[in-house]
Coordinates of C-alpha atoms and ligand atoms in Angstrom, one line a residue:
X1 CA -43.5 84.1 3.7
X2 CA -43.2 81.4 6.4
X3 CA -40.1 81.9 8.9
X4 CA -38.2 78.8 9.0
X5 CA -36.7 77.4 12.5
X6 CA -33.2 75.6 13.1
X7 CA -33.5 72.4 13.6
X8 CA -33.6 71.7 17.1
X9 CA -30.6 69.4 18.1
X10 CA -32.0 68.1 21.7
X11 CA -34.3 69.5 24.0
X12 CA -31.8 72.0 25.5
X13 CA -28.9 70.4 27.1
X14 CA -29.8 67.2 28.6
X15 CA -26.7 65.2 27.5
X16 CA -24.9 67.1 30.2
X17 CA -27.1 65.6 32.8
X18 CA -27.5 61.9 31.6
X19 CA -29.1 59.3 30.2
X20 CA -32.7 58.2 30.8
X21 CA -33.6 54.0 30.7
X22 CA -37.4 53.7 30.3
X23 CA -38.7 50.1 31.4
X24 CA -41.8 49.0 30.1
X25 CA -43.4 45.6 30.1
X26 CA -44.9 46.9 26.8
X27 CA -43.9 49.3 24.1
X28 CA -46.0 49.7 20.6
X29 CA -43.2 50.2 18.7
X30 CA -45.0 50.3 15.4
X31 CA -48.4 48.7 13.9
X32 CA -46.8 45.4 12.7
X33 CA -44.9 44.3 15.5
X34 CA -47.3 42.7 18.0
X35 CA -45.4 43.8 21.1
X36 CA -48.1 45.8 22.8
X37 CA -51.7 45.0 24.1
X38 CA -53.5 48.1 24.6
X39 CA -53.4 51.9 26.3
X40 CA -50.1 51.1 28.6
X41 CA -48.1 50.0 25.3
X42 CA -49.6 52.6 23.0
X43 CA -48.6 55.3 25.6
X44 CA -45.3 53.9 26.0
X45 CA -44.5 53.9 22.5
X46 CA -45.9 57.5 22.0
X47 CA -43.6 58.5 24.8
X48 CA -40.7 57.2 23.1
X49 CA -41.7 58.9 19.6
X50 CA -41.8 62.2 21.3
X51 CA -38.6 61.6 23.2
X52 CA -37.0 61.0 19.9
X53 CA -38.6 64.0 18.4
X54 CA -37.4 66.2 21.2
X55 CA -33.8 64.7 21.4
X56 CA -34.2 63.4 24.8
X57 CA -31.1 61.2 25.6
X58 CA -33.1 57.8 26.3
X59 CA -32.9 54.2 25.9
X60 CA -35.8 51.8 26.7
X61 CA -36.0 48.3 27.7
X62 CA -39.0 45.9 27.2
X63 CA -39.8 42.1 26.7
X64 CA -39.6 40.8 23.1
X65 CA -43.2 39.0 23.3
X66 CA -42.4 36.7 20.7
X67 CA -45.7 35.1 20.5
X68 CA -47.2 38.9 20.7
X69 CA -50.6 39.4 22.8
X70 CA -53.2 37.8 20.7
X71 CA -55.2 38.0 17.8
X72 CA -58.7 38.2 18.1
X73 CA -61.5 36.3 16.2
X74 CA -65.2 36.8 16.7
X75 CA -67.8 34.4 15.5
X76 CA -71.2 35.7 14.3
X77 CA -72.7 35.7 17.7
X78 CA -69.5 37.7 19.0
X79 CA -67.9 34.5 20.8
X80 CA -64.4 35.5 21.0
X81 CA -61.3 33.1 20.4
X82 CA -57.7 33.9 20.1
X83 CA -54.8 33.0 18.3
X84 CA -51.0 33.5 19.0
X85 CA -49.4 36.4 16.7
X86 CA -45.7 34.8 16.1
X87 CA -43.2 37.1 14.7
X88 CA -39.3 37.3 13.9
X89 CA -37.6 40.1 15.8
X90 CA -34.7 40.0 13.0
X91 CA -37.1 41.2 10.6
X92 CA -37.0 44.7 12.4
X93 CA -34.1 44.7 15.0
X94 CA -30.6 44.0 15.3
X95 CA -29.4 41.6 18.0
X96 CA -26.8 42.8 20.3
X97 CA -23.6 40.6 21.2
X98 CA -24.3 41.2 24.9
X99 CA -25.4 38.5 27.2
X100 CA -26.7 38.6 30.9
X101 CA -27.9 36.4 33.2
X102 CA -30.8 36.5 36.2
X103 CA -31.8 34.0 38.7
X104 CA -35.2 32.5 38.7
X105 CA -36.0 30.1 41.0
X106 CA -33.0 27.9 41.3
X107 CA -31.7 28.5 37.4
X108 CA -29.4 30.7 35.9
X109 CA -31.4 32.4 32.8
X110 CA -29.5 34.0 30.2
X111 CA -31.0 37.2 28.4
X112 CA -30.0 38.7 25.1
X113 CA -31.5 41.8 23.6
X114 CA -32.7 43.0 20.0
X115 CA -32.2 46.5 19.4
X116 CA -34.6 48.6 17.5
X117 CA -33.6 52.2 16.4
X118 CA -36.4 54.4 17.0
X119 CA -35.7 57.6 14.8
X120 CA -37.1 61.1 15.7
X121 CA -38.3 63.9 13.4
X122 CA -35.0 65.4 13.5
X123 CA -32.9 62.5 13.4
X124 CA -32.3 61.7 17.0
X125 CA -32.2 58.0 17.9
X126 CA -34.1 56.4 20.9
X127 CA -32.8 52.8 20.9
X128 CA -35.4 50.2 22.2
X129 CA -34.1 46.6 23.6
X130 CA -36.3 43.8 23.3
X131 CA -35.2 41.4 26.1
X132 CA -35.3 37.8 24.9
X133 CA -34.6 34.3 26.7
X134 CA -35.3 32.2 23.8
X135 CA -31.2 31.3 24.0
X136 CA -29.2 28.2 23.5
X137 CA -28.6 26.6 26.9
X138 CA -31.7 28.1 28.6
X139 CA -34.3 25.4 29.6
X140 CA -37.6 25.0 27.4
X141 CA -39.5 26.8 29.7
X142 CA -36.9 29.6 30.3
X143 CA -36.8 30.3 26.4
X144 CA -40.6 31.0 26.6
X145 CA -40.5 33.3 29.3
X146 CA -40.5 36.1 26.8
X147 CA -43.2 34.7 24.5
X148 CA -46.5 35.9 25.7
X149 CA -47.4 39.4 26.8
X150 CA -49.9 39.0 29.7
X151 CA -50.1 35.3 29.1
X152 CA -49.8 32.6 31.6
X153 CA -50.4 32.4 35.6
X154 CA -48.7 35.2 38.3
X155 CA -45.5 32.6 38.4
X156 CA -44.8 33.2 34.8
X157 CA -45.5 37.1 35.2
X158 CA -43.2 37.2 38.3
X159 CA -40.6 35.3 36.2
X160 CA -41.1 37.8 33.3
X161 CA -40.6 40.8 35.6
X162 CA -37.2 39.6 36.9
X163 CA -36.1 39.3 33.1
X164 CA -37.5 43.1 32.4
X165 CA -36.5 44.5 35.8
X166 CA -33.1 42.8 36.7
X167 CA -32.3 41.8 33.1
X168 CA -32.9 45.4 31.7
X169 CA -30.6 46.8 34.1
X170 CA -27.6 44.4 33.8
X171 CA -28.2 44.8 29.8
X172 CA -27.8 48.3 30.2
X173 CA -24.4 47.8 32.0
X174 CA -23.2 45.1 29.6
X175 CA -24.1 47.7 26.7
X176 CA -22.1 50.5 28.6
X177 CA -24.9 52.8 29.1
X178 CA -24.2 55.2 31.9
X179 CA -27.7 55.7 33.3
X180 CA -28.6 58.5 35.5
X181 CA -32.5 58.1 35.4
X182 CA -34.3 54.9 35.5
X183 CA -38.1 55.4 34.7
X184 CA -40.2 52.5 35.8
X185 CA -43.4 52.7 33.6
X186 CA -46.1 50.9 35.7
X187 CA -45.2 48.5 38.8
X188 CA -43.9 45.4 36.3
X189 CA -40.5 47.1 36.1
X190 CA -40.2 47.7 40.0
X191 CA -37.4 44.7 40.3
X192 CA -35.2 47.2 38.7
X193 CA -34.6 48.6 42.1
X194 CA -33.6 45.3 43.4
X195 CA -31.0 44.9 40.8
X196 CA -29.7 48.5 41.6
X197 CA -29.6 47.7 45.1
X198 CA -27.5 44.8 44.6
X199 CA -25.3 46.4 42.5
X200 CA -24.7 49.2 45.1
X201 CA -23.7 46.0 47.2
X202 CA -21.0 45.1 44.9
X203 CA -23.0 42.7 42.6
X204 CA -23.7 40.4 44.5
X205 CA -27.0 38.6 46.4
X206 CA -28.7 41.2 48.5
X207 CA -26.8 41.4 51.8
X208 CA -27.7 44.3 54.0
X209 CA -28.2 47.6 52.5
X210 CA -27.3 50.7 54.2
X211 CA -29.5 54.0 54.2
X212 CA -26.9 55.3 51.9
X213 CA -27.0 52.5 49.4
X214 CA -31.0 52.8 49.4
X215 CA -30.6 56.6 49.0
X216 CA -28.4 56.2 46.0
X217 CA -30.8 53.8 44.4
X218 CA -33.8 56.2 45.0
X219 CA -31.8 59.4 43.7
X220 CA -31.9 57.6 40.2
X221 CA -35.6 56.1 40.3
X222 CA -38.6 57.6 39.0
X223 CA -42.0 55.7 38.6
X224 CA -45.2 56.3 37.1
X225 CA -48.2 54.3 38.4
X226 CA -50.9 53.6 35.9
X227 CA -53.6 51.7 38.5
X228 CA -56.5 53.4 40.4
X229 CA -57.8 50.6 42.2
X230 CA -56.1 48.2 44.6
X231 CA -56.9 44.9 42.7
X232 CA -55.2 46.2 39.6
X233 CA -51.8 46.4 41.4
X234 CA -49.0 43.7 40.3
X235 CA -48.9 41.5 43.7
X236 CA -47.0 38.0 44.6
X237 CA -47.6 36.1 47.6
X238 CA -44.7 35.5 50.0
X239 CA -44.7 31.8 48.9
X240 CA -44.2 33.0 45.3
X241 CA -41.4 35.3 45.9
X242 CA -39.6 33.0 48.4
X243 CA -39.6 30.3 45.2
X244 CA -38.9 32.6 42.4
X245 CA -36.9 35.5 43.6
X246 CA -35.2 33.2 46.8
X247 CA -35.8 33.6 50.6
X248 CA -32.7 36.0 51.0
X249 CA -34.4 38.6 48.9
X250 CA -37.9 37.8 50.2
X251 CA -36.5 38.6 53.8
X252 CA -34.7 41.9 52.7
X253 CA -37.8 43.2 50.8
X254 CA -40.0 42.1 53.8
X255 CA -37.6 44.1 56.1
X256 CA -37.6 47.0 53.6
X257 CA -41.5 47.2 53.8
X258 CA -42.4 46.2 50.4
X259 CA -45.2 43.9 51.3
X260 CA -48.7 44.7 52.0
X261 CA -51.3 42.1 53.2
X262 CA -48.8 39.5 52.9
X263 CA -47.9 40.2 49.3
X264 CA -45.0 41.8 47.5
X265 CA -46.8 44.7 46.1
X266 CA -44.8 46.0 43.0
X267 CA -46.4 49.5 43.2
X268 CA -45.1 49.8 46.8
X269 CA -41.5 48.6 45.8
X270 CA -41.5 51.1 43.1
X271 CA -42.6 53.8 45.5
X272 CA -40.2 53.2 48.2
X273 CA -37.3 53.3 45.7
X274 CA -38.4 56.2 43.6
X275 CA -37.5 59.9 44.0
X276 CA -40.4 61.0 42.1
X277 CA -43.9 59.4 41.4
X278 CA -46.5 60.2 39.3
X279 CA -50.2 59.5 38.4
X280 CA -51.2 59.6 34.8
X281 CA -53.8 62.3 35.4
X282 CA -54.8 64.8 38.2
X283 CA -57.6 62.6 39.2
X284 CA -55.5 59.5 39.1
X285 CA -52.7 61.0 41.2
X286 CA -55.3 62.0 43.9
X287 CA -56.9 58.6 43.9
X288 CA -53.2 57.0 44.4
X289 CA -52.2 59.4 47.1
X290 CA -55.3 57.7 48.7
X291 CA -54.2 54.2 48.5
X292 CA -50.6 55.5 49.1
X293 CA -51.0 58.1 51.6
X294 CA -47.2 58.0 52.7
X295 CA -45.8 59.0 49.2
X296 CA -46.0 62.3 47.5
X297 CA -47.4 61.2 44.2
X298 CA -47.4 64.0 41.7
X299 CA -49.3 64.2 38.4
X300 CA -48.3 64.3 34.6
X301 CA -51.3 63.9 32.4
X302 CA -50.9 61.4 29.6
X303 CA -50.8 62.5 26.2
X304 CA -50.6 60.8 22.7
X305 CA -48.1 61.4 19.8
X306 CA -49.7 63.9 17.5
X307 CA -48.2 63.1 14.1
X308 CA -48.9 59.2 14.8
X309 CA -52.7 59.7 15.6
X310 CA -54.0 62.5 13.2
X311 CA -55.3 61.5 10.1
X312 CA -53.7 61.8 6.6
X313 CA -56.8 64.3 5.5
X314 CA -56.3 66.4 8.9
X315 CA -52.5 66.6 8.7
X316 CA -52.8 67.9 5.1
X317 CA -55.2 70.9 6.4
X318 CA -52.7 71.6 9.6
X319 CA -49.7 71.2 7.5
X320 CA -51.1 74.3 5.2
X321 CA -52.4 76.6 8.1
X322 CA -50.3 75.8 11.0
X323 CA -46.8 74.4 9.4
X324 CA -45.2 74.1 13.0
X325 CA -47.8 71.9 14.8
X326 CA -45.5 68.8 14.6
X327 CA -42.3 70.5 16.0
X328 CA -44.3 72.1 18.7
X329 CA -47.9 70.7 19.5
X330 CA -48.7 74.1 21.6
X331 CA -49.2 75.6 18.0
X332 CA -52.4 73.5 17.7
X333 CA -54.0 75.9 19.8
X334 CA -54.1 77.9 16.6
X335 CA -56.8 75.5 15.0
X336 CA -59.0 77.7 16.7
X337 CA -58.9 79.9 13.2
X338 CA -59.2 77.0 10.9
X339 CA -61.6 77.8 8.2
X340 CA -65.1 75.6 9.0
X341 CA -65.6 74.3 5.5
X342 CA -61.7 73.0 5.5
X343 CA -62.3 71.1 8.7
X344 CA -65.6 69.6 7.6
X345 CA -63.9 68.3 4.4
X346 CA -61.0 66.9 6.1
X347 CA -63.2 65.1 8.5
X348 CA -65.4 63.9 5.8
X349 CA -62.6 62.1 4.0
X350 CA -61.4 60.6 7.4
X351 CA -65.0 59.2 7.9
X352 CA -64.9 57.9 4.4
X353 CA -61.5 56.0 5.1
X354 CA -63.3 54.4 8.4
X355 CA -66.6 53.4 6.4
X356 CA -64.6 52.0 3.6
X357 CA -63.0 49.7 6.3
X358 CA -65.9 48.6 8.2
X359 CA -67.3 48.0 4.5
X360 CA -64.3 45.9 3.6
X361 CA -64.6 43.9 6.8
X362 CA -68.2 43.5 7.5
X363 CA -70.0 44.0 3.8
X364 CA -72.1 46.9 5.7
X365 CA -72.4 50.0 3.7
X366 CA -72.8 52.9 6.4
X367 CA -73.9 56.1 5.5
X368 CA -71.2 59.0 5.5
X369 CA -74.0 61.8 6.3
X370 CA -75.5 60.0 9.6
X371 CA -74.1 60.8 13.1
X372 CA -71.6 58.5 13.8
X373 CA -70.4 57.3 17.5
X374 CA -67.4 55.5 18.5
X375 CA -66.6 53.1 21.1
X376 CA -63.2 51.2 21.3
X377 CA -61.2 49.9 24.0
X378 CA -60.1 46.8 26.0
X379 CA -63.2 45.5 27.1
X380 CA -63.1 45.2 30.8
X381 CA -66.4 45.2 32.8
X382 CA -65.8 48.6 34.7
X383 CA -65.9 50.2 31.0
X384 CA -69.5 49.6 30.8
X385 CA -69.7 49.0 26.8
X386 CA -73.4 47.9 27.1
X387 CA -74.2 51.2 29.0
X388 CA -75.4 52.7 25.8
X389 CA -78.0 49.8 25.5
X390 CA -79.5 50.2 29.1
X391 CA -83.0 51.6 27.2
X392 CA -83.0 50.3 23.5
X393 CA -86.5 52.1 22.9
X394 CA -84.9 55.3 23.8
X395 CA -81.9 54.7 21.8
X396 CA -84.0 54.1 18.9
X397 CA -86.1 57.4 19.5
X398 CA -82.7 59.2 19.7
X399 CA -81.6 57.5 16.5
X400 CA -85.0 58.2 14.8
X401 CA -84.7 62.1 15.8
X402 CA -81.3 62.3 14.4
X403 CA -82.6 60.8 11.0
X404 CA -80.2 58.0 11.9
X405 CA -77.5 57.0 14.2
X406 CA -74.6 54.4 13.5
X407 CA -72.3 52.9 16.2
X408 CA -69.2 51.2 15.8
X409 CA -67.6 49.1 18.2
X410 CA -64.3 47.2 18.6
X411 CA -61.9 45.7 21.7
X412 CA -60.5 42.8 22.6
X413 CA -61.0 41.2 26.1
X414 CA -58.1 39.4 27.9
X415 CA -58.4 35.7 27.1
X416 CA -58.8 34.9 30.9
X417 CA -61.4 37.5 31.5
X418 CA -64.5 35.4 31.0
X419 CA -66.8 38.5 31.9
X420 CA -65.0 40.6 29.6
X421 CA -65.8 38.0 26.7
X422 CA -69.3 37.9 27.7
X423 CA -69.6 41.6 27.4
X424 CA -68.3 41.3 23.8
X425 CA -70.8 38.7 23.0
X426 CA -74.0 40.8 24.7
X427 CA -72.5 43.8 22.6
X428 CA -72.7 41.9 19.4
X429 CA -75.9 40.2 20.3
X430 CA -77.8 43.4 21.0
X431 CA -76.3 45.3 18.2
X432 CA -77.9 42.3 16.0
X433 CA -81.2 42.9 17.7
X434 CA -81.7 46.4 17.8
X435 CA -80.2 47.3 14.3
X436 CA -82.5 48.6 12.0
X437 CA -82.6 51.0 9.3
X438 CA -82.5 54.0 11.7
X439 CA -79.9 52.3 14.2
X440 CA -76.8 50.6 12.9
X441 CA -74.4 49.1 15.2
X442 CA -71.3 47.1 14.3
X443 CA -68.5 45.4 16.1
X444 CA -65.1 44.9 14.6
X445 CA -62.7 42.6 15.0
X446 CA -59.2 42.8 16.4
X447 CA -58.8 46.1 17.6
X448 CA -55.5 47.2 17.4
X449 CA -53.2 50.2 16.3
X450 CA -54.7 51.0 12.8
X451 CA -58.1 50.2 13.4
X452 CA -57.8 52.8 16.8
X453 CA -56.2 55.2 14.2
X454 CA -59.2 55.0 11.7
X455 CA -61.7 55.0 14.5
X456 CA -60.7 58.1 16.6
X457 CA -60.6 60.1 13.6
X458 CA -63.3 58.9 11.5
X459 CA -66.3 58.9 13.9
X460 CA -68.2 61.8 14.6
X461 CA -68.4 61.4 18.4
X462 CA -66.0 59.4 20.9
X463 CA -67.9 57.5 23.5
X464 CA -66.8 56.5 27.0
X465 CA -68.6 55.1 29.6
X466 CA -65.9 54.1 32.6
X467 CA -67.1 53.5 36.1
X468 CA -65.6 56.1 38.2
X469 CA -62.4 56.2 39.5
X470 CA -61.4 53.1 37.4
X471 CA -60.1 54.8 34.3
X472 CA -56.6 56.3 35.2
X473 CA -56.4 58.4 32.3
X474 CA -57.6 57.0 28.9
X475 CA -55.9 58.3 25.8
X476 CA -58.2 57.1 23.0
X477 CA -60.5 60.2 23.4
X478 CA -57.3 62.3 23.1
X479 CA -56.5 60.8 19.6
X480 CA -59.9 61.7 18.9
X481 CA -59.6 65.5 19.8
X482 CA -56.6 65.8 17.6
X483 CA -58.7 65.0 15.0
X484 CA -61.2 67.7 16.0
X485 CA -63.8 64.5 16.9
X486 CA -65.4 65.4 20.6
X487 CA -66.0 63.1 23.4
X488 CA -69.0 62.2 25.1
X489 CA -67.5 60.5 28.3
X490 CA -67.9 60.0 32.2
X491 CA -65.9 62.6 34.0
X492 CA -62.8 60.4 34.9
X493 CA -59.3 60.2 34.1
X494 CA -58.1 62.6 31.6
X495 CA -61.8 64.0 30.9
X496 CA -62.2 65.8 34.2
X497 CA -59.3 68.0 32.8
X498 CA -60.4 67.9 29.0
X499 CA -64.1 68.5 29.2
X500 CA -65.4 71.9 28.2
X501 CA -69.1 71.3 27.9
X502 CA -70.2 72.1 24.5
X503 CA -66.6 73.3 23.3
X504 CA -64.6 70.1 23.6
X505 CA -67.4 67.6 23.8
X506 CA -69.9 66.5 26.9
X507 CA -69.9 65.2 30.4
X508 CA -72.1 62.5 31.0
X509 CA -72.9 63.2 34.9
X510 CA -72.1 61.3 37.7
X511 CA -75.2 59.2 38.8
X512 CA -76.0 56.7 41.9
X513 CA -76.0 53.7 39.5
X514 CA -75.7 52.9 35.9
X515 CA -79.2 53.4 35.3
X516 CA -78.9 57.1 36.4
X517 CA -75.7 57.1 34.3
X518 CA -77.4 55.8 31.4
X519 CA -80.1 58.4 31.6
X520 CA -77.9 61.4 31.7
X521 CA -76.2 59.7 28.6
X522 CA -79.3 59.8 26.9
X523 CA -80.3 63.1 27.8
X524 CA -76.9 64.5 26.4
X525 CA -77.4 62.6 23.0
X526 CA -81.1 64.3 23.0
X527 CA -80.5 67.5 24.1
X528 CA -77.0 68.5 23.1
X529 CA -75.3 66.1 20.4
X530 CA -78.2 65.7 18.1
X531 CA -79.6 68.7 18.0
X532 CA -76.0 70.2 17.3
X533 CA -75.6 67.7 14.8
X534 CA -78.9 68.5 12.8
X535 CA -77.9 72.4 12.8
X536 CA -75.9 74.2 9.7
X537 CA -72.7 72.2 9.6
X538 CA -70.8 75.1 10.4
X539 CA -71.9 74.7 14.0
X540 CA -70.3 71.5 14.3
X541 CA -67.1 72.5 12.7
X542 CA -66.9 74.9 15.2
X543 CA -67.2 72.2 17.9
X544 CA -64.6 70.2 16.1
X545 CA -62.1 73.4 15.8
X546 CA -62.2 74.3 19.5
X547 CA -61.8 70.6 20.2
X548 CA -58.8 70.4 18.3
X549 CA -57.5 73.9 19.5
X550 CA -58.2 73.2 23.2
X551 CA -57.5 69.6 23.8
X552 CA -55.0 68.9 20.9
X553 CA -52.5 71.3 21.8
X554 CA -52.4 70.0 25.7
X555 CA -53.2 66.2 25.4
X556 CA -50.4 64.9 23.6
X557 CA -46.8 63.8 24.3
X558 CA -44.8 66.4 23.2
X559 CA -46.2 68.4 26.3
X560 CA -46.1 65.5 28.5
X561 CA -42.3 64.3 27.7
X562 CA -41.5 67.8 28.2
X563 CA -43.2 67.7 31.4
X564 CA -41.4 64.3 32.7
X565 CA -37.9 65.9 31.6
X566 CA -38.5 69.1 33.7
X567 CA -40.3 67.6 36.5
X568 CA -39.2 64.2 36.9
X569 CA -36.2 63.2 35.1
X570 CA -34.0 66.5 35.4
X571 CA -36.1 68.9 38.0
X572 CA -34.4 72.1 37.9
X573 CA -32.3 71.4 41.3
X574 CA -30.4 68.5 39.5
X575 CA -29.8 70.7 36.5
X576 CA -28.4 73.6 38.4
X577 CA -26.0 71.2 40.6
X578 CA -24.8 69.4 37.0
X579 CA -22.4 71.1 35.0
X580 CA -24.7 72.1 32.1
X581 CA -22.8 72.9 28.8
X582 CA -24.4 75.2 26.5
X583 CA -25.2 73.4 23.3
X584 CA -25.6 75.4 20.1
X585 CA -28.4 74.4 18.0
X586 CA -26.9 72.8 15.0
X587 CA -28.9 73.3 11.7
Ligands
PLP1 C1 -55.2 54.3 22.5 C2 -55.6 52.8 22.2 C3 -55.8 52.3 23.6 C4 -55.8 53.1 24.9 O1 -57.3 53.8 24.7 P1 -58.1 53.9 26.1 O2 -58.9 55.2 25.7 O3 -57.0 54.1 27.2 O4 -58.8 53.1 26.3 C5 -55.9 51.2 23.3 N1 -55.7 50.3 22.3 C6 -55.6 50.9 21.1 C7 -55.2 50.0 19.8 C8 -55.2 52.2 21.0 O5 -54.8 52.7 19.9

């Protein structure tokens, strides 16, 4: 008989040390609310889901994004066009009565909030507040400030960041939340520190904060950076900050050393006012320390919310063999002992589901027996979606040797990213040109949550080809691993930690240039991936098993949120200081 466990009331005794407020420009709350664009938002959502499962006392703030990110349309040649995704927050959320204001340029903008209750596995609720400036009395322009995720220009972005950071802090106050820890998920939220400093000064405009004021703010803030290259950091010109934030604030922030190269640097601002900062993988923390050597930047490697990303067939298998896997993802290590036949059968069902979706969308019937690679992510040039096409003849030879190969692509390019759009066009064109009866290449439209889940579970190998060191972490390969799907990837981001050659997938070796890395990619396909796929299926099943056991048990937000609570929110020294009350685990 399986033992039963008491229902965990909360992850240990955190209420004694207080509430965390989590700030993120995007949060993927559920598949039908278009409040996210990609990796950052999915990570934020998975973090909230695990915090709710673990009973961490946490509330979150984001923007409502009434027009969403965008819906992607691809014509026959792979030319992308976009349309808005309008949605009605009242279909999913409850409006709270509180109103706060922020000043933007010379205007006072009223902010309201929609509350979404995210309920964890044991009933703990994480409220997510979606800030909204579409309020009577605001100007037409201001009413649109919370419409478009990553839309508009840098002026629009800075105004949105005022709403998120400063509006969010004031909304938390107005709602009566006594916040002990403010977590900035990426630099977009850094202006919350400005609101906290002003609050220390009595709520007025920024006078002259003392070292004690600043230290009080610093004691409350935690920051996660996500960007491994200087150009990726959010920055605003002095002219913009004077105009939008105001001259006094600009002068103060300059005095506090938050400008770099004449620009307000949001990463720098967040780092200056955080008692704890971290990158999202070991390598990324190193790279971040290189960019900001004056700060101690720790690392907490990203994860994904396992029950969200494990396919139904794999869930059924895990429920049978490892019934504790949902409450504690560490038990996934026991996947090492799963019966080979069952993991093959579960994967075959996931693959069928994906191929059915491909056929539904494109009319193309792919072969479930054929080796299938998946490549899906935000399309940016550094991700090199066309690396696989460097030598089409060699690719065709590989497909022939494998008895056929299928490659499924998906991904959106930001509407203003012309080189990214050109890449999609090229993948679609090359894909059509190189496809034949042995090599089939499809590009699926409108990559999002549902398609991401189908693809990471349903392909045989997950491919990732970023240029080092641009991939801070990457999380889609983690979703694949939780479904037993190995990765074939450049050693960047999480894969440096996750790659055990031949057991969780394969590394594409570093080369001097794209051609050298393409060569390594082909070589791994020729000498490792294809030969193993052609062997007895049990051998592939053992690879799937080790992938799930080693990487599924670690690269999840269950582990990640515990690390945040232990190392960032409530380090032991803070817990000792607080009067910790023993809470009985209620059944
Ligand atoms: C997981 C996910 C991402 C992030 O994946 P990366 O590997 O970081 O590129 C982006 N978009 C969607 C829809 C996802 O599900």
